[in-house]
Amino acid sequence: MARYNPKEAEPKWQAIWQAAGAFRAPDAQAAAGKPKYYALEMFPYPSGRLHVGHVRNYAMGDVIARFKRAQGFNVLHPMGWDAFGLAAENAAMERGIHPKTWTYENIAVMRDQLKRLGVSIDWSREFATCDPAYYGRQQALFLELYARGLAYRKEGVVNWDPVDNTVLANEQVIDGRGWRSGAPVEKRKLTQWFLRITDYADALIDGLKTLDRWPDKVRVMQENWIGRSTGLRLSFAFAEATRTEGLSVYTTRPDTLYGASFVAVAPDHPLAQEIAAENPAAAAFVAECRKGGTSEAEIEAGEKTGFDTGLEVIHPFDPNRRLPVWIANFILMDYGTGAIFGCPAHDQRDLDFARKYHLPVRPVVLPPDADPATFAIGDEAYVGPGRIYNSDFLDGLEVEAAKAAAIARAEAGGFGEGTTVYRLRDWGVSRQRYWGCPIPIVYCQACGPQAVPLDQLPVVLPDDVAFDKPGNPLERHLTWKHTTCPQCGGKAERETDTLDTFVDSSWYFIRFANPKADAPIDRAASDYWLPVDQYIGGVEHAVLHLLYARFVTRALADGGALEVREPFAGLFTQGMVTHESYRRQNGDWVEPHDVKVIQEGETRRANLIETGEPVVIGDIEAMSKSKKNGVSPEEIADAYGMDAARLFVMSDSPPERDVQWTTGGIKGAWRLVNRIWDEFDSQPALALDVSFDDDPRAIALVRSTHRLIKTLTEAIEGFRFNSGVASVYAFLNELRGLPASGATPALLAARAEALNVLARLIAPFAPHLAEEAWSRIGGARLVAQAPWPTYDPALVAEEMLTLPVQVNGKRRGEIHLPPGTSAAEAEKMALADPAIQRHLEGLAVRKVIVVPDRIINIVVGPAS
RNA sequence: GCGGAUGUGGCGGAACUGGUAGACGCACUAGAUUUAGGUUCUAGCGGGGUGACCCGUGGAGGUUCGAGUCCUCUCAUCCGCACCA
């Protein structure tokens, strides 16, 4: 008996897998005949070290990959690096190390760490997005989008992060702050490159319906983000004859037009600007809005303020009515037309505004049971269904019908049209940073912007750059940006902005299909491997990365480069790894390995190991550098091995939920590793071919084994890894009750069979242990190459069932019978049971419900 | 405010399409081995009575022979979006 030694076994098997090429995905051409399976985890940013969250993420993907491989699929399970980004530049500024050096060194470290996890990756396909071989092809794709008008340049107001010194996409602004720096975002006017994602707004919404293996949450988030709404765009004519141009407003409630009591425009609206230019009071109000617009307190309070311009517009359906035109702080310039009509009775914001400025409130939608004579609006706008009244030609219509009628009238009158608007904006991809993919465009004085010819790609980043000053080093580089125009040969300058790193991650999964191809996309290879069958990562990418990737895939497919339109057929968003946090008396955070937790009965306290100083046990939170509550994979591997860590992060909570890292938990997993090993280690030589029938315990074991195959297979397929591991525990408890030696040949044979199956079943979870076990029992080749066990449905069924017997719904006894026993027979047995009879005394049986092989319920009443 | 989820022992969590609630693990208690500690093993472990009885899945109703599961209302927590017309 030897204790399992992961420190020896893990590197040993990793080397053997590598030598055997066990995880190499076949080329698409060679792959025919077998079904394919593409398992992918979101590739990491090479920050420099792996954390336990990564372990969980990659272990889950690995379970799927190994499982599918064993089931006979051609599995593609690649790995790469999302390697461009700001952190590298920050390192350059703080430590004087070149971003490239920093990045590739980090990659080397993390590759090593990943390999030590024992994840079954095809390393031959590895690449980093900062490899010129990758970003050069990305430049080619960008130019293709440019040629098709899907990439374009325009001047616009952009989100400027003053700390990171760069532009941010709308998706990267959270609560008015930069998603990385946390600094309040400023508005700036700049000329920027955009990708025309809005062209795909409908397709991206409609496509969500086909993604039935995506979490609802993510689909809903994307749908909300795109924010499609349908309504009416209509033009209000001004009462002032000097204004010939109408005021265009957008509404989703054209049915309530007769309830309009004012019109309002955003402070940034051209009309507001125009008025502000002449009217100091208006200018002051607009300035106030600008200032307050970004203040959180203002938004929180939600107070509506406005400025009456004195202008009036004519109601489009009733030329006799005039509506005042206001500038209002709650109107957004970048949604719809930046102008609205206010219907206070049926919109809460308009109501708040109307009450403040004493504007009329005129209800036009009558709730189903309300009396038109008495119905009135109080402090709450009525937004429910009903019938239109007070509305001339719309009277009597239901809301939806009235919308259609109002739109039809507006269209007929030539002053409006039914339209769809989106919240989604085009994707701004220019970043004023060095460490990113150069945008392959040059600007010529004579010819304007020109695409860099394909044969001049990649446009490579210069290495000799300095980070001693803020701003973009590419801008300051002495020679890099100076080039010639591909059109006229004259002097030209390169674009010095680089692409948002989310562009890099929008097609990497396509490149994995054939990362060596000359063309950016190998059509045959990507048609074979795509879509990704199972994508795994954190929810934090629900809108950003996942929406961009869906867009880019569609755009490329429309250009004929791809077959698939949805890149990720299945998405799984895994939970985080959390840990208790600890603080010293002075408030400093301390790391878990510096803390000793003492259990006294049911209470816990903690001390610093070194000084004995008591520390406060804090909240359970996501592991983070600032809270110092992280645990490094190295520490864990040293103490327990990677298999124990993998088992633990997958066993303690459902995969979609957070899991709390605890010492007790990892020790439990380590015990499991040893208990499994002990079973294999104590197994005598393979038993001979005997009949299991000779020993009832043997038959029982065979049945349990087959049941385990079924349970575990279904657990993996259903992403219930925690239940799967639990079933292994239960099986082991059963195995432990059986003698390993000195038993009947039948039992020994059943045991051998059980271990043969067990080694294969645990392989996805604890691959090194499984190999060690497999070799201990003389399994053929590697367990990584062994087929997934299948079960015999006949053996999965119990031989004997225990059915509860209820009397009036309360459990009063049980009977034992073989499965398939007839209802009549079961009823007879239940009624004959002495324990049951006791409860039937003096009562009349009214009804007996028998659910075969499940339960029996006897309904009784007083004897008549 | 809108949208999405989640509430089950001391803790993480099981329970397939309504059918024995608490699998499995952690922690805890007692005992055994070793004994410096840890490890390992055995037993117990929702609450109450402690006899084969009652109560129990956030709360209140309801449907059903039977509800953690379905319906209505309600409370709490978490997440996302947030003046989107």
CSV table of N, CA and C in Angstrom, one decimal, chain A residues 658-770:
chain,number,residue,atom,x,y,z
A,658,ASP,N,-21.5,30.5,-7.1
A,658,ASP,CA,-20.1,30.7,-6.5
A,658,ASP,C,-19.8,29.5,-5.6
A,659,VAL,N,-18.5,29.2,-5.5
A,659,VAL,CA,-18.1,28.2,-4.6
A,659,VAL,C,-17.2,28.8,-3.6
A,660,GLN,N,-17.4,28.5,-2.3
A,660,GLN,CA,-16.5,29.0,-1.3
A,660,GLN,C,-15.3,28.1,-1.0
A,661,TRP,N,-14.2,28.7,-1.2
A,661,TRP,CA,-12.9,27.9,-1.0
A,661,TRP,C,-12.8,27.8,0.5
A,662,THR,N,-12.6,26.6,1.0
A,662,THR,CA,-12.4,26.4,2.5
A,662,THR,C,-11.3,25.3,2.7
A,663,THR,N,-10.6,25.4,3.8
A,663,THR,CA,-9.6,24.3,4.1
A,663,THR,C,-10.3,23.0,4.2
A,664,GLY,N,-11.4,23.0,4.9
A,664,GLY,CA,-12.2,21.7,5.1
A,664,GLY,C,-12.6,21.1,3.8
A,665,GLY,N,-13.0,22.0,2.9
A,665,GLY,CA,-13.4,21.5,1.6
A,665,GLY,C,-12.3,20.8,0.8
A,666,ILE,N,-11.2,21.5,0.7
A,666,ILE,CA,-10.1,20.9,-0.1
A,666,ILE,C,-9.5,19.7,0.6
A,667,LYS,N,-9.6,19.6,1.9
A,667,LYS,CA,-9.2,18.4,2.6
A,667,LYS,C,-10.1,17.3,2.3
A,668,GLY,N,-11.4,17.6,2.2
A,668,GLY,CA,-12.3,16.6,1.9
A,668,GLY,C,-12.1,16.0,0.5
A,669,ALA,N,-11.7,16.9,-0.4
A,669,ALA,CA,-11.4,16.4,-1.8
A,669,ALA,C,-10.2,15.5,-1.8
A,670,TRP,N,-9.2,16.0,-1.0
A,670,TRP,CA,-8.0,15.2,-0.8
A,670,TRP,C,-8.2,13.8,-0.2
A,671,ARG,N,-9.1,13.8,0.7
A,671,ARG,CA,-9.5,12.4,1.3
A,671,ARG,C,-10.2,11.6,0.2
A,672,LEU,N,-11.0,12.2,-0.6
A,672,LEU,CA,-11.6,11.4,-1.7
A,672,LEU,C,-10.6,10.9,-2.6
A,673,VAL,N,-9.6,11.7,-3.0
A,673,VAL,CA,-8.5,11.2,-3.9
A,673,VAL,C,-7.8,9.9,-3.2
A,674,ASN,N,-7.6,10.0,-1.9
A,674,ASN,CA,-6.9,8.9,-1.3
A,674,ASN,C,-7.8,7.7,-1.1
A,675,ARG,N,-9.1,7.9,-0.9
A,675,ARG,CA,-10.0,6.8,-0.8
A,675,ARG,C,-10.1,6.1,-2.1
A,676,ILE,N,-10.1,6.9,-3.2
A,676,ILE,CA,-10.2,6.2,-4.5
A,676,ILE,C,-8.9,5.4,-4.7
A,677,TRP,N,-7.8,6.0,-4.4
A,677,TRP,CA,-6.6,5.4,-4.7
A,677,TRP,C,-6.5,4.1,-3.8
A,678,ASP,N,-6.9,4.1,-2.6
A,678,ASP,CA,-6.8,3.0,-1.7
A,678,ASP,C,-7.6,1.8,-2.3
A,679,GLU,N,-8.7,2.1,-2.9
A,679,GLU,CA,-9.5,1.0,-3.5
A,679,GLU,C,-8.7,0.3,-4.6
A,680,PHE,N,-8.0,1.1,-5.5
A,680,PHE,CA,-7.3,0.5,-6.6
A,680,PHE,C,-6.0,-0.2,-6.0
A,681,ASP,N,-5.4,0.5,-5.0
A,681,ASP,CA,-4.2,-0.1,-4.5
A,681,ASP,C,-4.3,-1.4,-3.8
A,682,SER,N,-5.5,-1.6,-3.3
A,682,SER,CA,-5.8,-2.8,-2.5
A,682,SER,C,-6.4,-3.9,-3.4
A,683,GLN,N,-6.6,-3.6,-4.7
A,683,GLN,CA,-7.2,-4.5,-5.6
A,683,GLN,C,-6.2,-5.6,-6.0
A,684,PRO,N,-6.6,-6.9,-5.7
A,684,PRO,CA,-5.7,-8.0,-6.1
A,684,PRO,C,-5.8,-8.1,-7.6
A,685,ALA,N,-4.9,-9.0,-8.1
A,685,ALA,CA,-4.8,-9.2,-9.6
A,685,ALA,C,-6.2,-9.5,-10.1
A,686,LEU,N,-6.4,-9.2,-11.4
A,686,LEU,CA,-7.7,-9.3,-12.1
A,686,LEU,C,-8.3,-10.7,-11.9
A,687,ALA,N,-9.5,-10.7,-11.5
A,687,ALA,CA,-10.2,-11.9,-11.3
A,687,ALA,C,-10.6,-12.6,-12.7
A,688,LEU,N,-10.8,-13.8,-12.6
A,688,LEU,CA,-11.1,-14.6,-13.8
A,688,LEU,C,-12.5,-14.3,-14.3
A,689,ASP,N,-12.8,-14.8,-15.4
A,689,ASP,CA,-14.1,-14.6,-16.0
A,689,ASP,C,-15.1,-15.6,-15.3
A,690,VAL,N,-15.9,-15.0,-14.4
A,690,VAL,CA,-16.8,-15.9,-13.7
A,690,VAL,C,-18.2,-15.2,-13.7
A,691,SER,N,-19.2,-16.0,-13.3
A,691,SER,CA,-20.5,-15.5,-13.3
A,691,SER,C,-20.8,-14.8,-12.0
A,692,PHE,N,-21.3,-13.6,-12.2
A,692,PHE,CA,-21.6,-12.8,-11.0
A,692,PHE,C,-22.8,-13.4,-10.1
A,693,ASP,N,-23.5,-14.3,-10.8
A,693,ASP,CA,-24.7,-14.8,-10.1
A,693,ASP,C,-24.4,-15.6,-8.9
A,694,ASP,N,-23.1,-16.0,-8.8
A,694,ASP,CA,-22.7,-16.8,-7.6
A,694,ASP,C,-22.8,-16.1,-6.3
A,695,ASP,N,-22.9,-14.8,-6.3
A,695,ASP,CA,-22.8,-14.0,-5.1
A,695,ASP,C,-23.7,-12.8,-5.2
A,696,PRO,N,-24.8,-12.8,-4.4
A,696,PRO,CA,-25.7,-11.6,-4.5
A,696,PRO,C,-25.0,-10.3,-4.3
A,697,ARG,N,-24.0,-10.3,-3.5
A,697,ARG,CA,-23.3,-9.0,-3.3
A,697,ARG,C,-22.6,-8.6,-4.6
A,698,ALA,N,-22.1,-9.6,-5.4
A,698,ALA,CA,-21.5,-9.3,-6.7
A,698,ALA,C,-22.6,-8.6,-7.6
A,699,ILE,N,-23.7,-9.2,-7.6
A,699,ILE,CA,-24.8,-8.7,-8.5
A,699,ILE,C,-25.1,-7.3,-8.1
A,700,ALA,N,-25.2,-7.1,-6.8
A,700,ALA,CA,-25.6,-5.7,-6.3
A,700,ALA,C,-24.5,-4.7,-6.7
A,701,LEU,N,-23.2,-5.2,-6.7
A,701,LEU,CA,-22.2,-4.2,-7.0
A,701,LEU,C,-22.2,-3.9,-8.5
A,702,VAL,N,-22.5,-4.9,-9.3
A,702,VAL,CA,-22.6,-4.7,-10.8
A,702,VAL,C,-23.7,-3.7,-11.0
A,703,ARG,N,-24.8,-3.9,-10.4
A,703,ARG,CA,-25.9,-2.9,-10.5
A,703,ARG,C,-25.5,-1.5,-10.1
A,704,SER,N,-24.9,-1.4,-9.0
A,704,SER,CA,-24.5,-0.1,-8.6
A,704,SER,C,-23.5,0.6,-9.6
A,705,THR,N,-22.6,-0.3,-10.1
A,705,THR,CA,-21.7,0.2,-11.1
A,705,THR,C,-22.4,0.8,-12.3
A,706,HIS,N,-23.4,0.1,-12.8
A,706,HIS,CA,-24.1,0.6,-13.9
A,706,HIS,C,-24.9,1.8,-13.6
A,707,ARG,N,-25.4,1.8,-12.4
A,707,ARG,CA,-26.2,3.0,-12.0
A,707,ARG,C,-25.3,4.2,-11.9
A,708,LEU,N,-24.0,4.0,-11.5
A,708,LEU,CA,-23.1,5.1,-11.4
A,708,LEU,C,-22.8,5.6,-12.8
A,709,ILE,N,-22.6,4.7,-13.7
A,709,ILE,CA,-22.4,5.2,-15.1
A,709,ILE,C,-23.5,6.1,-15.6
A,710,LYS,N,-24.7,5.7,-15.3
A,710,LYS,CA,-25.9,6.5,-15.7
A,710,LYS,C,-25.9,7.8,-15.0
A,711,THR,N,-25.8,7.8,-13.7
A,711,THR,CA,-25.8,9.0,-13.0
A,711,THR,C,-24.8,10.0,-13.4
A,712,LEU,N,-23.5,9.5,-13.5
A,712,LEU,CA,-22.4,10.4,-13.8
A,712,LEU,C,-22.5,11.0,-15.2
A,713,THR,N,-22.9,10.1,-16.1
A,713,THR,CA,-23.0,10.5,-17.5
A,713,THR,C,-24.0,11.7,-17.6
A,714,GLU,N,-25.2,11.4,-16.9
A,714,GLU,CA,-26.2,12.5,-17.0
A,714,GLU,C,-25.8,13.7,-16.2
A,715,ALA,N,-25.1,13.5,-15.2
A,715,ALA,CA,-24.6,14.7,-14.4
A,715,ALA,C,-23.7,15.6,-15.3
A,716,ILE,N,-22.8,15.0,-16.0
A,716,ILE,CA,-21.9,15.8,-16.8
A,716,ILE,C,-22.7,16.4,-17.9
A,717,GLU,N,-23.6,15.7,-18.6
A,717,GLU,CA,-24.3,16.3,-19.7
A,717,GLU,C,-25.2,17.4,-19.2
A,718,GLY,N,-25.7,17.4,-17.9
A,718,GLY,CA,-26.5,18.4,-17.4
A,718,GLY,C,-25.8,19.5,-16.6
A,719,PHE,N,-24.4,19.5,-16.7
A,719,PHE,CA,-23.7,20.4,-16.0
A,719,PHE,C,-24.0,20.4,-14.5
A,720,ARG,N,-24.1,19.2,-14.0
A,720,ARG,CA,-24.3,19.0,-12.5
A,720,ARG,C,-23.1,18.3,-11.9
A,721,PHE,N,-22.0,18.9,-12.0
A,721,PHE,CA,-20.7,18.3,-11.6
A,721,PHE,C,-20.7,18.0,-10.1
A,722,ASN,N,-21.4,18.8,-9.4
A,722,ASN,CA,-21.4,18.6,-7.9
A,722,ASN,C,-22.2,17.3,-7.6
A,723,SER,N,-23.3,17.1,-8.3
A,723,SER,CA,-24.0,15.9,-8.1
A,723,SER,C,-23.2,14.7,-8.6
A,724,GLY,N,-22.5,14.9,-9.7
A,724,GLY,CA,-21.7,13.8,-10.2
A,724,GLY,C,-20.7,13.3,-9.2
A,725,VAL,N,-20.0,14.3,-8.6
A,725,VAL,CA,-18.9,13.9,-7.6
A,725,VAL,C,-19.6,13.3,-6.4
A,726,ALA,N,-20.7,13.8,-6.0
A,726,ALA,CA,-21.4,13.2,-4.9
A,726,ALA,C,-21.8,11.7,-5.2
A,727,SER,N,-22.1,11.4,-6.4
A,727,SER,CA,-22.4,10.0,-6.7
A,727,SER,C,-21.2,9.1,-6.6
A,728,VAL,N,-20.0,9.7,-6.9
A,728,VAL,CA,-18.8,8.9,-6.7
A,728,VAL,C,-18.5,8.6,-5.3
A,729,TYR,N,-18.8,9.6,-4.4
A,729,TYR,CA,-18.6,9.4,-3.0
A,729,TYR,C,-19.5,8.3,-2.5
A,730,ALA,N,-20.8,8.3,-3.0
A,730,ALA,CA,-21.7,7.3,-2.5
A,730,ALA,C,-21.3,5.9,-3.0
A,731,PHE,N,-20.8,5.9,-4.2
A,731,PHE,CA,-20.3,4.6,-4.7
A,731,PHE,C,-19.2,4.1,-3.9
A,732,LEU,N,-18.3,5.0,-3.6
A,732,LEU,CA,-17.1,4.6,-2.8
A,732,LEU,C,-17.5,4.1,-1.4
A,733,ASN,N,-18.5,4.7,-0.8
A,733,ASN,CA,-19.0,4.2,0.5
A,733,ASN,C,-19.5,2.8,0.4
A,734,GLU,N,-20.1,2.5,-0.7
A,734,GLU,CA,-20.6,1.1,-1.0
A,734,GLU,C,-19.4,0.2,-1.2
A,735,LEU,N,-18.5,0.6,-2.0
A,735,LEU,CA,-17.3,-0.2,-2.3
A,735,LEU,C,-16.5,-0.6,-1.0
A,736,ARG,N,-16.5,0.4,-0.1
A,736,ARG,CA,-15.7,0.2,1.1
A,736,ARG,C,-16.2,-0.9,2.0
A,737,GLY,N,-17.5,-1.1,1.9
A,737,GLY,CA,-18.1,-2.1,2.7
A,737,GLY,C,-17.8,-3.5,2.2
A,738,LEU,N,-17.2,-3.6,1.1
A,738,LEU,CA,-16.9,-5.0,0.5
A,738,LEU,C,-15.5,-5.4,0.7
A,739,PRO,N,-15.3,-6.6,1.0
A,739,PRO,CA,-13.9,-7.1,1.1
A,739,PRO,C,-13.1,-7.1,-0.2
A,740,ALA,N,-11.9,-6.6,-0.1
A,740,ALA,CA,-11.0,-6.6,-1.3
A,740,ALA,C,-10.4,-7.9,-1.6
A,741,SER,N,-10.2,-8.7,-0.5
A,741,SER,CA,-9.6,-10.0,-0.7
A,741,SER,C,-10.3,-11.0,0.1
A,742,GLY,N,-10.1,-12.3,-0.2
A,742,GLY,CA,-10.8,-13.3,0.5
A,742,GLY,C,-12.2,-13.5,0.2
A,743,ALA,N,-12.7,-12.8,-0.8
A,743,ALA,CA,-14.1,-12.8,-1.2
A,743,ALA,C,-14.3,-13.9,-2.2
A,744,THR,N,-15.5,-14.1,-2.6
A,744,THR,CA,-15.9,-15.1,-3.7
A,744,THR,C,-15.3,-14.6,-5.0
A,745,PRO,N,-15.0,-15.5,-5.9
A,745,PRO,CA,-14.5,-15.1,-7.2
A,745,PRO,C,-15.5,-14.1,-7.9
A,746,ALA,N,-16.8,-14.4,-7.7
A,746,ALA,CA,-17.8,-13.6,-8.3
A,746,ALA,C,-17.6,-12.1,-7.8
A,747,LEU,N,-17.5,-12.0,-6.5
A,747,LEU,CA,-17.4,-10.6,-6.0
A,747,LEU,C,-16.1,-9.9,-6.4
A,748,LEU,N,-15.0,-10.7,-6.5
A,748,LEU,CA,-13.8,-10.1,-6.9
A,748,LEU,C,-13.9,-9.6,-8.4
A,749,ALA,N,-14.6,-10.4,-9.2
A,749,ALA,CA,-14.7,-10.1,-10.6
A,749,ALA,C,-15.6,-8.8,-10.7
A,750,ALA,N,-16.6,-8.8,-9.9
A,750,ALA,CA,-17.5,-7.6,-9.9
A,750,ALA,C,-16.7,-6.3,-9.5
A,751,ARG,N,-15.9,-6.6,-8.5
A,751,ARG,CA,-15.1,-5.5,-8.0
A,751,ARG,C,-14.1,-5.0,-9.0
A,752,ALA,N,-13.5,-5.9,-9.7
A,752,ALA,CA,-12.5,-5.5,-10.8
A,752,ALA,C,-13.3,-4.7,-11.9
A,753,GLU,N,-14.5,-5.2,-12.2
A,753,GLU,CA,-15.3,-4.5,-13.2
A,753,GLU,C,-15.6,-3.1,-12.7
A,754,ALA,N,-15.9,-3.0,-11.4
A,754,ALA,CA,-16.3,-1.7,-10.9
A,754,ALA,C,-15.1,-0.7,-11.0
A,755,LEU,N,-13.9,-1.2,-10.6
A,755,LEU,CA,-12.8,-0.3,-10.7
A,755,LEU,C,-12.4,0.1,-12.1
A,756,ASN,N,-12.6,-0.9,-13.0
A,756,ASN,CA,-12.3,-0.5,-14.4
A,756,ASN,C,-13.2,0.6,-14.9
A,757,VAL,N,-14.4,0.5,-14.5
A,757,VAL,CA,-15.4,1.6,-14.8
A,757,VAL,C,-15.1,2.9,-14.1
A,758,LEU,N,-14.8,2.7,-12.8
A,758,LEU,CA,-14.6,3.9,-12.0
A,758,LEU,C,-13.4,4.8,-12.5
A,759,ALA,N,-12.3,4.1,-12.9
A,759,ALA,CA,-11.1,4.8,-13.4
A,759,ALA,C,-11.5,5.7,-14.6
A,760,ARG,N,-12.4,5.1,-15.4
A,760,ARG,CA,-12.8,5.9,-16.6
A,760,ARG,C,-13.7,7.0,-16.3
A,761,LEU,N,-14.6,6.8,-15.3
A,761,LEU,CA,-15.6,7.8,-14.9
A,761,LEU,C,-15.0,9.0,-14.2
A,762,ILE,N,-13.9,8.8,-13.4
A,762,ILE,CA,-13.3,9.9,-12.7
A,762,ILE,C,-12.3,10.6,-13.6
A,763,ALA,N,-12.0,10.1,-14.7
A,763,ALA,CA,-10.9,10.7,-15.6
A,763,ALA,C,-11.2,12.1,-15.9
A,764,PRO,N,-12.4,12.5,-16.2
A,764,PRO,CA,-12.6,13.9,-16.6
A,764,PRO,C,-12.4,14.9,-15.4
A,765,PHE,N,-12.7,14.4,-14.2
A,765,PHE,CA,-12.6,15.2,-13.0
A,765,PHE,C,-11.1,15.2,-12.4
A,766,ALA,N,-10.6,14.0,-12.3
A,766,ALA,CA,-9.3,13.8,-11.7
A,766,ALA,C,-8.4,13.0,-12.6
A,767,PRO,N,-7.9,13.6,-13.7
A,767,PRO,CA,-7.3,12.9,-14.8
A,767,PRO,C,-6.0,12.2,-14.4
A,768,HIS,N,-5.2,12.8,-13.5
A,768,HIS,CA,-3.9,12.1,-13.2
A,768,HIS,C,-4.2,10.9,-12.3
A,769,LEU,N,-5.0,11.1,-11.3
A,769,LEU,CA,-5.4,10.0,-10.4
A,769,LEU,C,-6.0,8.8,-11.3
A,770,ALA,N,-6.8,9.2,-12.2
A,770,ALA,CA,-7.4,8.2,-13.1
A,770,ALA,C,-6.4,7.4,-13.8
